[in-house]
Each structure stands twice: as structure tokens, then as C-alpha cells.
mmCIF file of C-alpha atoms and ligand atoms in Angstrom:
data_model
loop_
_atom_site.group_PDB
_atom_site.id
_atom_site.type_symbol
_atom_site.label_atom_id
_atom_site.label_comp_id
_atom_site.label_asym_id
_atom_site.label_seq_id
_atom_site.Cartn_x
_atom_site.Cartn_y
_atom_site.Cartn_z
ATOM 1 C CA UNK A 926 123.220 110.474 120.099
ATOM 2 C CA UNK A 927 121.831 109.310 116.738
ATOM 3 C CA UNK A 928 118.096 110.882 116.379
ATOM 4 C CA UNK A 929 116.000 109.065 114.050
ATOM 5 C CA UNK A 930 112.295 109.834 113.298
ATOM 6 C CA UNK A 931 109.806 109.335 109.945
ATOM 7 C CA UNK A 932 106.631 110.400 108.955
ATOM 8 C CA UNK A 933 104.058 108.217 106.686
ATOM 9 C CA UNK A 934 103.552 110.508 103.699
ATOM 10 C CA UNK A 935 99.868 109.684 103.554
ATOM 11 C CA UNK A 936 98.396 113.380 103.448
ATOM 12 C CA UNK A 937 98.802 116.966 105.175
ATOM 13 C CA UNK A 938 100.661 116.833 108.182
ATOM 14 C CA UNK A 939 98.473 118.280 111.202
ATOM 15 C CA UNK A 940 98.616 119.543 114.689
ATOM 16 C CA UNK A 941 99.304 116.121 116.519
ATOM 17 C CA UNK A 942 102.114 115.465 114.072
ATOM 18 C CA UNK A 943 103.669 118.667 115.068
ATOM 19 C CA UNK A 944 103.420 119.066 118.329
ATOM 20 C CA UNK A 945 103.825 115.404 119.450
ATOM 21 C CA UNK A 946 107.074 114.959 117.163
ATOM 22 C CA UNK A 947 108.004 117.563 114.384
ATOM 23 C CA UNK A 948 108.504 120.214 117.024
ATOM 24 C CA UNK A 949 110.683 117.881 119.235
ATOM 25 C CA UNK A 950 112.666 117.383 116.103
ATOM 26 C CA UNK A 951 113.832 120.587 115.174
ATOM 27 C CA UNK A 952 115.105 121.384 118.489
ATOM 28 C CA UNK A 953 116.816 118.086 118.969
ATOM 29 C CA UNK A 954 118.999 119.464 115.976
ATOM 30 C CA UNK A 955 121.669 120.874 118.120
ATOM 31 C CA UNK A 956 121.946 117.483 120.594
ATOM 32 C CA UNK A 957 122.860 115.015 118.389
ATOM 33 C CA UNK A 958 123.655 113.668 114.370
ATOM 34 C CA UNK A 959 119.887 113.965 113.251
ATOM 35 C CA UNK A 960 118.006 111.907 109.931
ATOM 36 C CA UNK A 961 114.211 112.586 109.569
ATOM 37 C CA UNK A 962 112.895 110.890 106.572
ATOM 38 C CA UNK A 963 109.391 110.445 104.432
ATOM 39 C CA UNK A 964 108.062 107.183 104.670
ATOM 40 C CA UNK A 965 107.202 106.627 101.488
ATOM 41 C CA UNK A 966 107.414 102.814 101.405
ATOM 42 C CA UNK A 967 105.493 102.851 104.216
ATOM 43 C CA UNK A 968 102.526 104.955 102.686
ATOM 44 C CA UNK A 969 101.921 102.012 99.965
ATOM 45 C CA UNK A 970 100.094 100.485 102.654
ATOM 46 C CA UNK A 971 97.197 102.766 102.016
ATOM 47 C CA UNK A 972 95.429 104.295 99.368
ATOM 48 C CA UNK A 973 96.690 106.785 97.145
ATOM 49 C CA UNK A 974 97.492 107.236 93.552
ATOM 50 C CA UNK A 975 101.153 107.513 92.475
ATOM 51 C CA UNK A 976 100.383 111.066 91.496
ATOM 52 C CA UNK A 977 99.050 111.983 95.186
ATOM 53 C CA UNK A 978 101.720 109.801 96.482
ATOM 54 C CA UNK A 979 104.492 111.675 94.526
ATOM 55 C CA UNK A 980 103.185 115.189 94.750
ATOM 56 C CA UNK A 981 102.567 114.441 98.867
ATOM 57 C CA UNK A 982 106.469 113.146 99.666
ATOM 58 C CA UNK A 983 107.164 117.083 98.149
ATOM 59 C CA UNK A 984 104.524 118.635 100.386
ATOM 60 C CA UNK A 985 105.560 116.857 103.250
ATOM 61 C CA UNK A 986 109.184 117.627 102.819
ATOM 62 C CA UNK A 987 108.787 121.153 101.964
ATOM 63 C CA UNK A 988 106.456 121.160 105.668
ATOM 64 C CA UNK A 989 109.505 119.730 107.391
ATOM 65 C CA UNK A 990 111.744 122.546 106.077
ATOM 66 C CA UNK A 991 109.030 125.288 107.042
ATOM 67 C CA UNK A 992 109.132 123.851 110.353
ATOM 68 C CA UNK A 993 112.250 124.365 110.930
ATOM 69 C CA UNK A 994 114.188 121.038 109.854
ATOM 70 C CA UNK A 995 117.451 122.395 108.736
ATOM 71 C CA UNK A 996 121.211 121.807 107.092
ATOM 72 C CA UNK A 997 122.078 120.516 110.915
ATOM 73 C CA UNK A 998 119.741 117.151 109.841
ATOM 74 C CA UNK A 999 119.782 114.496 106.742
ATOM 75 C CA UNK A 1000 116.108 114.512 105.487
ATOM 76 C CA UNK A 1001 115.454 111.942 102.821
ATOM 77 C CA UNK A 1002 112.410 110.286 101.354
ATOM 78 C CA UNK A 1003 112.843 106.230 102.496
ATOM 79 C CA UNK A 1004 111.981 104.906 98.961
ATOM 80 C CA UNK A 1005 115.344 106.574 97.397
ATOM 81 C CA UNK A 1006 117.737 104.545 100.481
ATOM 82 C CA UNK A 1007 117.315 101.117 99.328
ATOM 83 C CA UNK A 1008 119.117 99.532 102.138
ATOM 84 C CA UNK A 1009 115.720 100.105 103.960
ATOM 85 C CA UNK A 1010 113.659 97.367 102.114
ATOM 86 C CA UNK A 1011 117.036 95.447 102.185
ATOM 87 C CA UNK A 1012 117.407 95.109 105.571
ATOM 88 C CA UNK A 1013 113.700 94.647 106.154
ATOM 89 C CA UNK A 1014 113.515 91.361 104.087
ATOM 90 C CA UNK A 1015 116.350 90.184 106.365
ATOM 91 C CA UNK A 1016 114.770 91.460 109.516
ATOM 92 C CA UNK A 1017 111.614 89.660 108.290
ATOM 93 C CA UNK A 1018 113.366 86.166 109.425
ATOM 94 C CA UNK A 1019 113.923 87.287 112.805
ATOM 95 C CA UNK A 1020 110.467 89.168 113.586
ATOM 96 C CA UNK A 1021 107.441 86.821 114.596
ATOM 97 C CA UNK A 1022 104.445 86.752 113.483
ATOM 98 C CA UNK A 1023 103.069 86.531 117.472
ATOM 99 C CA UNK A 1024 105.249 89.921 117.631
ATOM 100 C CA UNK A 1025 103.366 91.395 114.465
ATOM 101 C CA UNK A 1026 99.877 90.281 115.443
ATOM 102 C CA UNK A 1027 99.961 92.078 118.449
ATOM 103 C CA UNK A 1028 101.005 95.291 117.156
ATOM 104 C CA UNK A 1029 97.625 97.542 117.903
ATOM 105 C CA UNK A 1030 97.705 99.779 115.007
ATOM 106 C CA UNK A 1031 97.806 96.324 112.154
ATOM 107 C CA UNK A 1032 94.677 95.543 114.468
ATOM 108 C CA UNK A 1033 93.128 98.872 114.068
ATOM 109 C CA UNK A 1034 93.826 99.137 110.644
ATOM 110 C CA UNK A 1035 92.857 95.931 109.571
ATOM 111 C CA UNK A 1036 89.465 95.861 111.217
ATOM 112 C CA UNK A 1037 87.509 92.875 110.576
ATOM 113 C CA UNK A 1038 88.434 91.860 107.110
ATOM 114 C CA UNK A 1039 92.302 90.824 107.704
ATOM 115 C CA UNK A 1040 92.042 88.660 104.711
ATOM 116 C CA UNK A 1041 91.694 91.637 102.376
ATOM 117 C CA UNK A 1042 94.556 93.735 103.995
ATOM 118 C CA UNK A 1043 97.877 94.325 102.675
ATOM 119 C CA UNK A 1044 100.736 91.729 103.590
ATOM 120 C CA UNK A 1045 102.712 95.226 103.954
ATOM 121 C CA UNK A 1046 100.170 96.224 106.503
ATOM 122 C CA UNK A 1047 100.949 93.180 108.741
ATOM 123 C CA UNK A 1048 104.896 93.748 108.187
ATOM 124 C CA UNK A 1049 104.691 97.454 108.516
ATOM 125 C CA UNK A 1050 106.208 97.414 111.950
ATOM 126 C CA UNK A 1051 109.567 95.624 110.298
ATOM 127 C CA UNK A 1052 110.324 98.235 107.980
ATOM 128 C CA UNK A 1053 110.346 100.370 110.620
ATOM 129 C CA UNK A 1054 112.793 98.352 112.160
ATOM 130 C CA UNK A 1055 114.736 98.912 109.591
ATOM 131 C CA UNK A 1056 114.352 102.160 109.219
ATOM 132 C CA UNK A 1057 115.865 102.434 112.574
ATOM 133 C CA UNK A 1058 118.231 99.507 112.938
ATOM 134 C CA UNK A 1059 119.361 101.063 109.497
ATOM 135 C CA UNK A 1060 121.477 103.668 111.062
ATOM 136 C CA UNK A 1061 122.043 102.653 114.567
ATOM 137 C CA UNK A 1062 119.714 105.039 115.627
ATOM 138 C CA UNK A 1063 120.006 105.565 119.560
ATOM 139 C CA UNK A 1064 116.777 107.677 119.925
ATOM 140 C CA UNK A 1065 113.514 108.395 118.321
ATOM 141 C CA UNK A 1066 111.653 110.832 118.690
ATOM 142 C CA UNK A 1067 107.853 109.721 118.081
ATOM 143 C CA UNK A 1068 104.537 110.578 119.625
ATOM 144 C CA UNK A 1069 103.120 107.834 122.013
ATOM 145 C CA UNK A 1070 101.164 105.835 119.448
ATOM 146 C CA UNK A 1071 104.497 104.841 118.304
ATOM 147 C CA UNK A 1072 105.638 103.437 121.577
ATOM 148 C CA UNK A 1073 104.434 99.994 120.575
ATOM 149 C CA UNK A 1074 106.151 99.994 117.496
ATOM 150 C CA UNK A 1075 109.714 101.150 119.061
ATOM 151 C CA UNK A 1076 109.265 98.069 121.574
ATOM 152 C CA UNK A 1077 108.918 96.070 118.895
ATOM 153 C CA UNK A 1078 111.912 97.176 117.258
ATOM 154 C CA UNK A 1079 113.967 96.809 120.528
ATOM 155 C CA UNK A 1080 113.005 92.822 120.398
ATOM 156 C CA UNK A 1081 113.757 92.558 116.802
ATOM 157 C CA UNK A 1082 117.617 94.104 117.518
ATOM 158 C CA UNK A 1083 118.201 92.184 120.408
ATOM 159 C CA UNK A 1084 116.941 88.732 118.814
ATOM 160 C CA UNK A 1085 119.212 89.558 115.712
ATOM 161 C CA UNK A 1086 122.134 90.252 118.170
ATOM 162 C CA UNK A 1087 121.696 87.112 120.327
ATOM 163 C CA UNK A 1088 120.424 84.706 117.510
ATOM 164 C CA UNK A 1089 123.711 85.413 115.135
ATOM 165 C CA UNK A 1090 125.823 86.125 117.896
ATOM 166 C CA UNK A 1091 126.682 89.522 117.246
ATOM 167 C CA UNK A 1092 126.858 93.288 118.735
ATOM 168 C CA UNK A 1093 125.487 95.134 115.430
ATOM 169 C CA UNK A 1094 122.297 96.895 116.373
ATOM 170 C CA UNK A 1095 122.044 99.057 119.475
ATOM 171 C CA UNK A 1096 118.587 99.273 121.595
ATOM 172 C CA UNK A 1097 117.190 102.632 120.514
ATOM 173 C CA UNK A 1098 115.379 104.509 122.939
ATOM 174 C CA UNK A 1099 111.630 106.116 122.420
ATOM 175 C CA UNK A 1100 111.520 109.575 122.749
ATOM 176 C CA UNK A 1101 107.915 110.097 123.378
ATOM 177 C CA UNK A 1102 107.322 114.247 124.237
ATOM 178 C CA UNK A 1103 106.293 115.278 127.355
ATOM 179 C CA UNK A 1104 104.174 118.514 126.628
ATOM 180 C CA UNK A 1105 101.814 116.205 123.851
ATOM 181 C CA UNK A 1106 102.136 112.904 123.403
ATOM 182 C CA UNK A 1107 98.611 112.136 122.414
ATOM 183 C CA UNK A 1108 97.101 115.215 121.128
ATOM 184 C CA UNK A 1109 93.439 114.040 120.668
ATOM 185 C CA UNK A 1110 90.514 114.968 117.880
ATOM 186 C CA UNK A 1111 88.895 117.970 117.910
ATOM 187 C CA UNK A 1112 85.023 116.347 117.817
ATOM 188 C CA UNK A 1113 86.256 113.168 119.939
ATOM 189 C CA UNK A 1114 88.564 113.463 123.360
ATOM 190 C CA UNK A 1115 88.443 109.826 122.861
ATOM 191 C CA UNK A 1116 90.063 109.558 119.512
ATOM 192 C CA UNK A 1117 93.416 110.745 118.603
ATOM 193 C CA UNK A 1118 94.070 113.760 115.949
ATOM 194 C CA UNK A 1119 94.815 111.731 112.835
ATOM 195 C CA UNK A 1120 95.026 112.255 109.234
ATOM 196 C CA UNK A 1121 92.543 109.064 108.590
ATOM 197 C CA UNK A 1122 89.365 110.596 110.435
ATOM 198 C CA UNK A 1123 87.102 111.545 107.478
ATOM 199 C CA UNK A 1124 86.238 114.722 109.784
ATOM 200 C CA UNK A 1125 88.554 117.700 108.320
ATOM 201 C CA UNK A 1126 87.217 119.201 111.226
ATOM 202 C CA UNK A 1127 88.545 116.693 113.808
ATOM 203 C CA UNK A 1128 91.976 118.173 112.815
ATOM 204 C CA UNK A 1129 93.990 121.239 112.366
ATOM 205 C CA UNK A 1130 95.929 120.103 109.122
ATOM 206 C CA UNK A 1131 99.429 122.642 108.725
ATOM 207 C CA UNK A 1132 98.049 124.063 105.628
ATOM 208 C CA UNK A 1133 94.603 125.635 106.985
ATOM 209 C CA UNK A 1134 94.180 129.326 106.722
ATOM 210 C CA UNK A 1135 93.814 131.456 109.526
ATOM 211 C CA UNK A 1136 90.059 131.352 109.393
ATOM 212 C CA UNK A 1137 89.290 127.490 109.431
ATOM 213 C CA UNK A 1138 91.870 127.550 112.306
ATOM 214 C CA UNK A 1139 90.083 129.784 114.144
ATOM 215 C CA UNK A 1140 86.665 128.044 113.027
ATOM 216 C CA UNK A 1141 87.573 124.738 113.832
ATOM 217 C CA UNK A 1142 88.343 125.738 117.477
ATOM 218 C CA UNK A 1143 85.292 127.532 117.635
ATOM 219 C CA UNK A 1144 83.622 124.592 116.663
ATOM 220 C CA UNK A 1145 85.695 121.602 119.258
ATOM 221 C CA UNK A 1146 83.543 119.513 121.148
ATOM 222 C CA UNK A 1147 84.115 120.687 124.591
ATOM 223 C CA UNK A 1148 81.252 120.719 127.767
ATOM 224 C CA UNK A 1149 79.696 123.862 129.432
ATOM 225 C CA UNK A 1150 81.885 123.996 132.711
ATOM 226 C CA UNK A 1151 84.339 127.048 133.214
ATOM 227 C CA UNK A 1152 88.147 125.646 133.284
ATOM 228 C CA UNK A 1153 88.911 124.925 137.050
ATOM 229 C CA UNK A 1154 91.995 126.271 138.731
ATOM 230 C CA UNK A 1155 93.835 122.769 138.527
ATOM 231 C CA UNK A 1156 94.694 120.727 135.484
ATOM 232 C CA UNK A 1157 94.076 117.313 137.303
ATOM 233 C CA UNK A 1158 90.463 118.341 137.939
ATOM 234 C CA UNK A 1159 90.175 118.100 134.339
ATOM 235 C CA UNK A 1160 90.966 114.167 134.299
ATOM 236 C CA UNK A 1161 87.481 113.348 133.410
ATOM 237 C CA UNK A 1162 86.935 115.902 130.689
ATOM 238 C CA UNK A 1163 88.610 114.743 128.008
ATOM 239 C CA UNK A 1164 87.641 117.490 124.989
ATOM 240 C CA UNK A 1165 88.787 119.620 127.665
ATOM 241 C CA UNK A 1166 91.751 118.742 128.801
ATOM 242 C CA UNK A 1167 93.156 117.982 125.644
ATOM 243 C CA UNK A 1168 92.818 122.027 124.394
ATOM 244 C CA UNK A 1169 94.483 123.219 127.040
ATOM 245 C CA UNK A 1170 97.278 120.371 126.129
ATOM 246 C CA UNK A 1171 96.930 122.076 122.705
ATOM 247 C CA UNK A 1172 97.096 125.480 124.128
ATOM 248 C CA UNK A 1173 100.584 124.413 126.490
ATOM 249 C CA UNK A 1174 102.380 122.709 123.875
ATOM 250 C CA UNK A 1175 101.744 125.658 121.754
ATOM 251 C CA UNK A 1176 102.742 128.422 124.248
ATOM 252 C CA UNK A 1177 105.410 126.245 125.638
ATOM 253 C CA UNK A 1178 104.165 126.181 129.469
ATOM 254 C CA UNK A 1179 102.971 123.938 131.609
ATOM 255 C CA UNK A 1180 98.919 123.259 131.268
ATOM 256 C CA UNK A 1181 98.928 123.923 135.017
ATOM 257 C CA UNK A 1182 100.099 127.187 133.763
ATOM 258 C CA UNK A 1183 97.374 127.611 131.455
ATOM 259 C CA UNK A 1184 94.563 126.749 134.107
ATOM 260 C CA UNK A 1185 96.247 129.355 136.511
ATOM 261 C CA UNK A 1186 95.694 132.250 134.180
ATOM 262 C CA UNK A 1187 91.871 130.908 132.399
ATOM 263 C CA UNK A 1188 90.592 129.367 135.762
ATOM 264 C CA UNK A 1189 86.702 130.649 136.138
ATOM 265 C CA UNK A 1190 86.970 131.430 132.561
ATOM 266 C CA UNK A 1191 84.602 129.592 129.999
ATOM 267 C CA UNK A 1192 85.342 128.167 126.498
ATOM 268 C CA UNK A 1193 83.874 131.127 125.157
ATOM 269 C CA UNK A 1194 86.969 132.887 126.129
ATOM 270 C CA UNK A 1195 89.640 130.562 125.971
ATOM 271 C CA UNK A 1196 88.886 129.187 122.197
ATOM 272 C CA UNK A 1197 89.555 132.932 120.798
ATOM 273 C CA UNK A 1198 92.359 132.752 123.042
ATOM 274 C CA UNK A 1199 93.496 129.158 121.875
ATOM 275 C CA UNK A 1200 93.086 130.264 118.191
ATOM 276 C CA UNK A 1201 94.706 133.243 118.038
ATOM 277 C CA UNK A 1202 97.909 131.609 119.497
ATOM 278 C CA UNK A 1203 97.730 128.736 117.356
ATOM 279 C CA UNK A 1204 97.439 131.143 114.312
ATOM 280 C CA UNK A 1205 100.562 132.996 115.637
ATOM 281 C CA UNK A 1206 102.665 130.308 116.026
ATOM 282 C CA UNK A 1207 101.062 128.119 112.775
ATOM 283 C CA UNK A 1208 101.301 130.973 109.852
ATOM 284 C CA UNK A 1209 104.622 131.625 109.916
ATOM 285 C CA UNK A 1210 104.839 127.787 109.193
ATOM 286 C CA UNK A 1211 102.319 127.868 106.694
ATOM 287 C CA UNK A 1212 103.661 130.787 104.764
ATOM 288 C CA UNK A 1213 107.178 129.738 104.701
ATOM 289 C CA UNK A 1214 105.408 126.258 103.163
ATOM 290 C CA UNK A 1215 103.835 127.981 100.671
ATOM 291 C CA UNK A 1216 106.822 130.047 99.296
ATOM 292 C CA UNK A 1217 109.018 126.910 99.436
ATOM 293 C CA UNK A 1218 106.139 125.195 97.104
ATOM 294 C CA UNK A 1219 106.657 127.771 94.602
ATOM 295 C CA UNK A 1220 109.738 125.432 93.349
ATOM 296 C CA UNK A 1221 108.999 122.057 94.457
ATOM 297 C CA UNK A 1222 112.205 121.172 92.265
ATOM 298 C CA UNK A 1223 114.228 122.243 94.751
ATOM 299 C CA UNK A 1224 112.415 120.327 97.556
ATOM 300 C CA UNK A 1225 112.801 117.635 95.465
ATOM 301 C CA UNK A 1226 116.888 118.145 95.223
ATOM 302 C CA UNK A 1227 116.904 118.679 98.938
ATOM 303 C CA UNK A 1228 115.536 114.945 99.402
ATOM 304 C CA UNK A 1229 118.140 114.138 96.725
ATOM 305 C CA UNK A 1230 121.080 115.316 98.433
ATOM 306 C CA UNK A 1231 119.668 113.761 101.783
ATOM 307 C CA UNK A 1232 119.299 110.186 100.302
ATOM 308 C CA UNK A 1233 122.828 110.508 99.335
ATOM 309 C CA UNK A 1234 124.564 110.795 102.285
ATOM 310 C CA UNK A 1235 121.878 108.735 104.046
ATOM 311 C CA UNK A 1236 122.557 105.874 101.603
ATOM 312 C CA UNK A 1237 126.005 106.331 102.802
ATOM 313 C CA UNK A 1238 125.815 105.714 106.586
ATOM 314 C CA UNK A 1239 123.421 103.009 106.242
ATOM 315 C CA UNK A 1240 125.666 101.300 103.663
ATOM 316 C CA UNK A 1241 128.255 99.636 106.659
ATOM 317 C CA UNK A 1242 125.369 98.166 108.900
ATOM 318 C CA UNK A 1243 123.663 96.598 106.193
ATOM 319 C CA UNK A 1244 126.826 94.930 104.676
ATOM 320 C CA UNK A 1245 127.506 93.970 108.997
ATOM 321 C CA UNK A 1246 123.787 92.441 109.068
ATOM 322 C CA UNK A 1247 124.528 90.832 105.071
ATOM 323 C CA UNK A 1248 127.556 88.998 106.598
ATOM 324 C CA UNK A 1249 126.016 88.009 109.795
ATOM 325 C CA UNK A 1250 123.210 86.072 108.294
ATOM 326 C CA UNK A 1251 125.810 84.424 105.882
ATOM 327 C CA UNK A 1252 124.743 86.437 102.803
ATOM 328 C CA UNK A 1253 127.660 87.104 100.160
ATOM 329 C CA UNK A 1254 126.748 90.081 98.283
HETATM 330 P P1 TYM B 1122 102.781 108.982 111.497
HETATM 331 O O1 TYM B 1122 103.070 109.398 110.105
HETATM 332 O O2 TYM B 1122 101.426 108.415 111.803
HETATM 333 O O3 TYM B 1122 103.019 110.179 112.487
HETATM 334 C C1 TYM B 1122 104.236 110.900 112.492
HETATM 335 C C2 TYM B 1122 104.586 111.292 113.913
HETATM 336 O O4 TYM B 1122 103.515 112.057 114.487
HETATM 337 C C3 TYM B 1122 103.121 111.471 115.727
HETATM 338 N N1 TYM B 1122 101.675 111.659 115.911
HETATM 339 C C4 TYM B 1122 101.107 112.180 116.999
HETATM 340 N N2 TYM B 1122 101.639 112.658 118.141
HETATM 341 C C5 TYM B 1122 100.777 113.164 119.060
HETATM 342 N N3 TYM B 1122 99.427 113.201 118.879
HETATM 343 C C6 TYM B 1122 98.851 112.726 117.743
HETATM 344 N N4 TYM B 1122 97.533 112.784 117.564
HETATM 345 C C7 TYM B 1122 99.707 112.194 116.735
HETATM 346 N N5 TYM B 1122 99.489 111.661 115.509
HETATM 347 C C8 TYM B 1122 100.701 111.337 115.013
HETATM 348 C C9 TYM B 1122 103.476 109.988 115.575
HETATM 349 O O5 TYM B 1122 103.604 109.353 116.836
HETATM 350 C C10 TYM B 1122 104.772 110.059 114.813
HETATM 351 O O6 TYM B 1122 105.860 110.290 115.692
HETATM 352 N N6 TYM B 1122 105.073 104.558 111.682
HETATM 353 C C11 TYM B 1122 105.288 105.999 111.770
HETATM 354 C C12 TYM B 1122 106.283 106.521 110.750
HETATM 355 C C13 TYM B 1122 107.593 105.841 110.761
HETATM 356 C C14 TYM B 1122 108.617 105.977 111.742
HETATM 357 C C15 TYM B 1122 109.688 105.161 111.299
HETATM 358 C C16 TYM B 1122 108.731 106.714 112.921
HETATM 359 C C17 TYM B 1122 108.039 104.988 109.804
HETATM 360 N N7 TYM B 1122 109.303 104.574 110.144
HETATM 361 C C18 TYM B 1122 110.870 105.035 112.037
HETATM 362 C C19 TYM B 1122 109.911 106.595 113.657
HETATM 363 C C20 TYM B 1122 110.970 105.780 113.216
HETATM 364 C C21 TYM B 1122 103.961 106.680 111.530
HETATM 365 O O7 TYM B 1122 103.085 106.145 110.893
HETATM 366 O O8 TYM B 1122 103.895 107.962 111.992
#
């Protein structure tokens, strides 16, 4: 197994991010020859300055290490692996613009005025392609919001196979977790946790103390009903449903579990409850960030040394994919 996975480096990292992939990653780093990287490239889709962008590719990093993301894996940041942007301009002439226009989160982002997006927003979804294709990744660990994106990439590989007649990329597989693959806002069990809601509150970012954790779970929408005794009675209550996701992925038990030991129970007991886990398993994360922010340096040298060896196994696949298209370089 190759295990690939990326992260935009667009701001903190927050509870969906870690339970629906970050977690997954660090204990995939026994099953197989791991690379998690910071999309940098990718965040020049949005807004930021180049001193946010620069001082967030650190942060982000240094929150992948306090997670847990160790020697075992390659982490780089994607801007310092130029075979990335290399193979995406040649991927670009065998994506289609049908493919790309169909891709849900260019229409989400986009909105109504297309005309003033980025070009890079549209061909977003390639780069990704080549972040994967990159390394003959066979699996990628992503939450479910990916999923679209990975399909995508699947089409592009097997085009470029059949179109130049050659076995180069495999087919990698989605890895989309079980125990949270959507985990959903805090104010909105419509709307997924995400880093773009202007809400703070809608999310528990990595960084947040133990106080605004425990405040912004005091605070989640939820409805007046006690939890019932089965988690598929709570199909219909979305704000619902999705803490007790929270409260399983966290604990590492079924939500069936979870129901078993709060049913008859209201929120007013279970979001102590919720909080007080999610601060036990979340500060130890958060103070391990902060010490490794005392010397960002060496975050920085970590992403160094990754890049290096990164550079290095993506180096054969681009030359194959240079060759194939007829490309003398
Ligand atoms: P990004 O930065 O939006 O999110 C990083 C990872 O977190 C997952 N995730 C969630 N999972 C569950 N619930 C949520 N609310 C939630 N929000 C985010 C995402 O699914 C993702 O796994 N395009 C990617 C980054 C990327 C990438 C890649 C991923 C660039 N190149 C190559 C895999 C392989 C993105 O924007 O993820």
C-alpha cells in the first residue's frame, strides 16, 4: 500500500479535519509507505496574504506532528515538490472540462459569479490528480467530501493509461472513514464543519482552549428530546445525531454504543459529557502544538527533509508520464 492524503493550508485545522482524516492517518502509519503533505498550491485558490499563507503551512505542519504524524511518514509542503505542478499541466490535456464542471465543490465555491473565480479554482481537482498520480498512490485517506474528487482522479489515470497506451498510473482507492465521514457544523446539522463558515462557533478549530471547547458544545444547536435508546431513531435529527458521531469517533465506539449508555438522558447531560472527552483527547494535541511552535524552524526543516525524499519518488513517474506524452526533457 502507498497512503497518500493532503490538507489545503487555508487556516486552523478543526474537528472534521481530524476525525474524518488526520486520525485515520496516523494509524495507517504502520500498514503501508505513508506521504501526507500541505497543499499549499492548492490554498492560492483562496484568500490569504503570503505572510498568513507562509506562517499557516508551519502551523499546519507542526498540527500534523502533534497529532501524531511521525518518522514512519514523508510529510512535505506540495509547493517545495515541483513535479506536482509539472505533472498537473500535463494532466490538464487529458482532464475535461465536462469532468471539471461537474465537480460540486468548483460549483459551491464559485457561486454565481464564475466569471470572477480563479482559473485554479476550476482546475483544482487536477492538481490533485497529481498530487496523487504523483506517487502511485494506491489509497487515500480523505473524508467523504473528497469522494468526488478521488473519482475524478480515477478517470483522469485511466484516460492517461488508455489514451497513450500505457500502464503508468494505478487506480487509487478512497479511503473515506467509517466512524466520521461527514462531521457536520455545530449551529447547522445541515452544513458540514468547515474552516470557511464565518461562525468560529460552527467549529471546534485544534487550537481552542479548554473553555471555548467546552462553550461551544454548550452552545450546539441541538432540539429538546432526550437521546433515544437507538442511533437510527436519530435519522431525522440531524444536530443530534451528528454529536453523538462526534462523541463515537472521539471515544472510539460505536454511536450505538453511545445511545446505549445516554439513552433517556438529555443534552443537558451529554454536552458536559461530550466536552469533557473532547478536551481529554484534544489538549494533549493542542499542547504538544504549542511546544512544537516554540521553534517553528524546525517545523520548517521537517517539511524540508520531507520534500526531499518526496521529490525523489515522484521523480521516476513524472519522467514515465514526460516520455509518454512525447516530451524530451
Ligand atoms: P481539506 O483541506 O478541505 O480537508 C482535509 C481533509 O479533511 C477532511 N474533512 C472532513 N472530514 C469529515 N468531516 C468534515 N466536516 C471535514 N472537513 C474536511 C477532508 O475530506 C480531507 O480529507 N482537496 C483536499 C486537499 C487535497 C488532497 C490532495 C487530499 C489536495 N490534494 C490529494 C487527498 C489527496 C481538501 O481541500 O481537503
Amino acid at each position: 500500500m502507498r497512503i497518500l492524503s493532503g490538507i489545503q493550508t487555508t487556516g486552523n485545522l478543526h474537528l472534521g479535519n481530524y476525525l474524518g482524516a488526520i486520525k485515520q492517518w496516523v494509524a495507517m502509519q504502520d500498514q503501508g509507505e505513508c506521504l501526507f503533505f500541505l497543499a499549499d498550491l492548492h490554498s492560492l485558490t483562496g484568500s490569504m496574504t503570503p505572510a498568513e499563507r507562509a506562517s499557516t503551512t508551519i502551523e499546519m505542519a507542526a498540527t500534523l506532528l502533534a497529532a501524531g504524524i511521525d518518522e514512519r511518514s514523508i510529510m512535505f509542503n506540495q509547493a517545495r515538490v515541483p513535479a506536482h505542478s509539472e505533472l498537473c499541466w500535463i494532466l490538464q490535456g487529458t482532464a475535461r472540462m465536462g469532468w471539471l464542471n461537474r465537480m460540486t465543490q468548483w460549483k459551491d465555491k464559485a457561486g454565481k459569479n464564475r466569471d470572477g473565480a480563479p482559473v485554479g479554482l476550476f482546475t483544482y481537482p487536477v492538481l490533485q490528480a497529481a498530487d496523487i498520480l504523483a506517487y502511485k498512490a494506491t489509497h487515500v485517506p480523505v473524508g467523504e467530501d473528497q469522494k468526488q474528487h478521488l473519482e475524478l482522479t480515477r478517470d483522469i489515470a485511466e484516460k492517461f493509461n488508455t489514451d497513450y497506451g500505457v500502464d503508468l498510473f494505478p487506480l487509487p482507492e478512497p479511503l473515506i472513514s467509517k466512524a466520521a465521514p461527514r462531521i457536520m457544523s455545530l449551529r447547522d446539522g445541515g452544513a458540514k464543519m468547515s474552516k470557511s463558515d464565518p461562525s468560529d462557533m460552527s467549529r471546534i478549530n485544534l487550537i481552542d482552549s479548554d473553555d471555548l471547547i467546552a462553550q461551544k458544545f454548550r452552545k450546539a444547536r441541538t432540539d429538546p428530546d432526550p437521546l433515544p435508546d437507538s442511533f437510527d431513531a436519530l435519522a431525522e435529527r440531524a444536530e443530534a445525531r451528528n454529536l453523538v458521531t462526534i462523541y463515537a469517533a472521539l471515544a472510539d465506539v460505536t454511536p450505538q454504543a453511545v445511545v446505549d449508555q445516554f439513552a433517556g438522558q438529555g443534552f443537558g447531560a451529554f454536552k458536559p459529557a461530550l466536552a469533557d472527552l473532547a478536551v481529554a483527547k484534544l489538549a494533549p494535541i493542542r499542547d504538544r502544538l504549542t511546544r512544537l511552535l516554540d521553534d517553528r524552524a524546525a517545523v520548517g526543516a521537517e517539511l524540508a527533509k520531507g520534500a526531499a525524499r518526496a521529490t525523489e519518488m515522484a521523480a521516476p513517474t513524472l519522467r514515465a508520464a514526460q516520455q509518454a506524452v512525447g516530451l524530451q526533457i
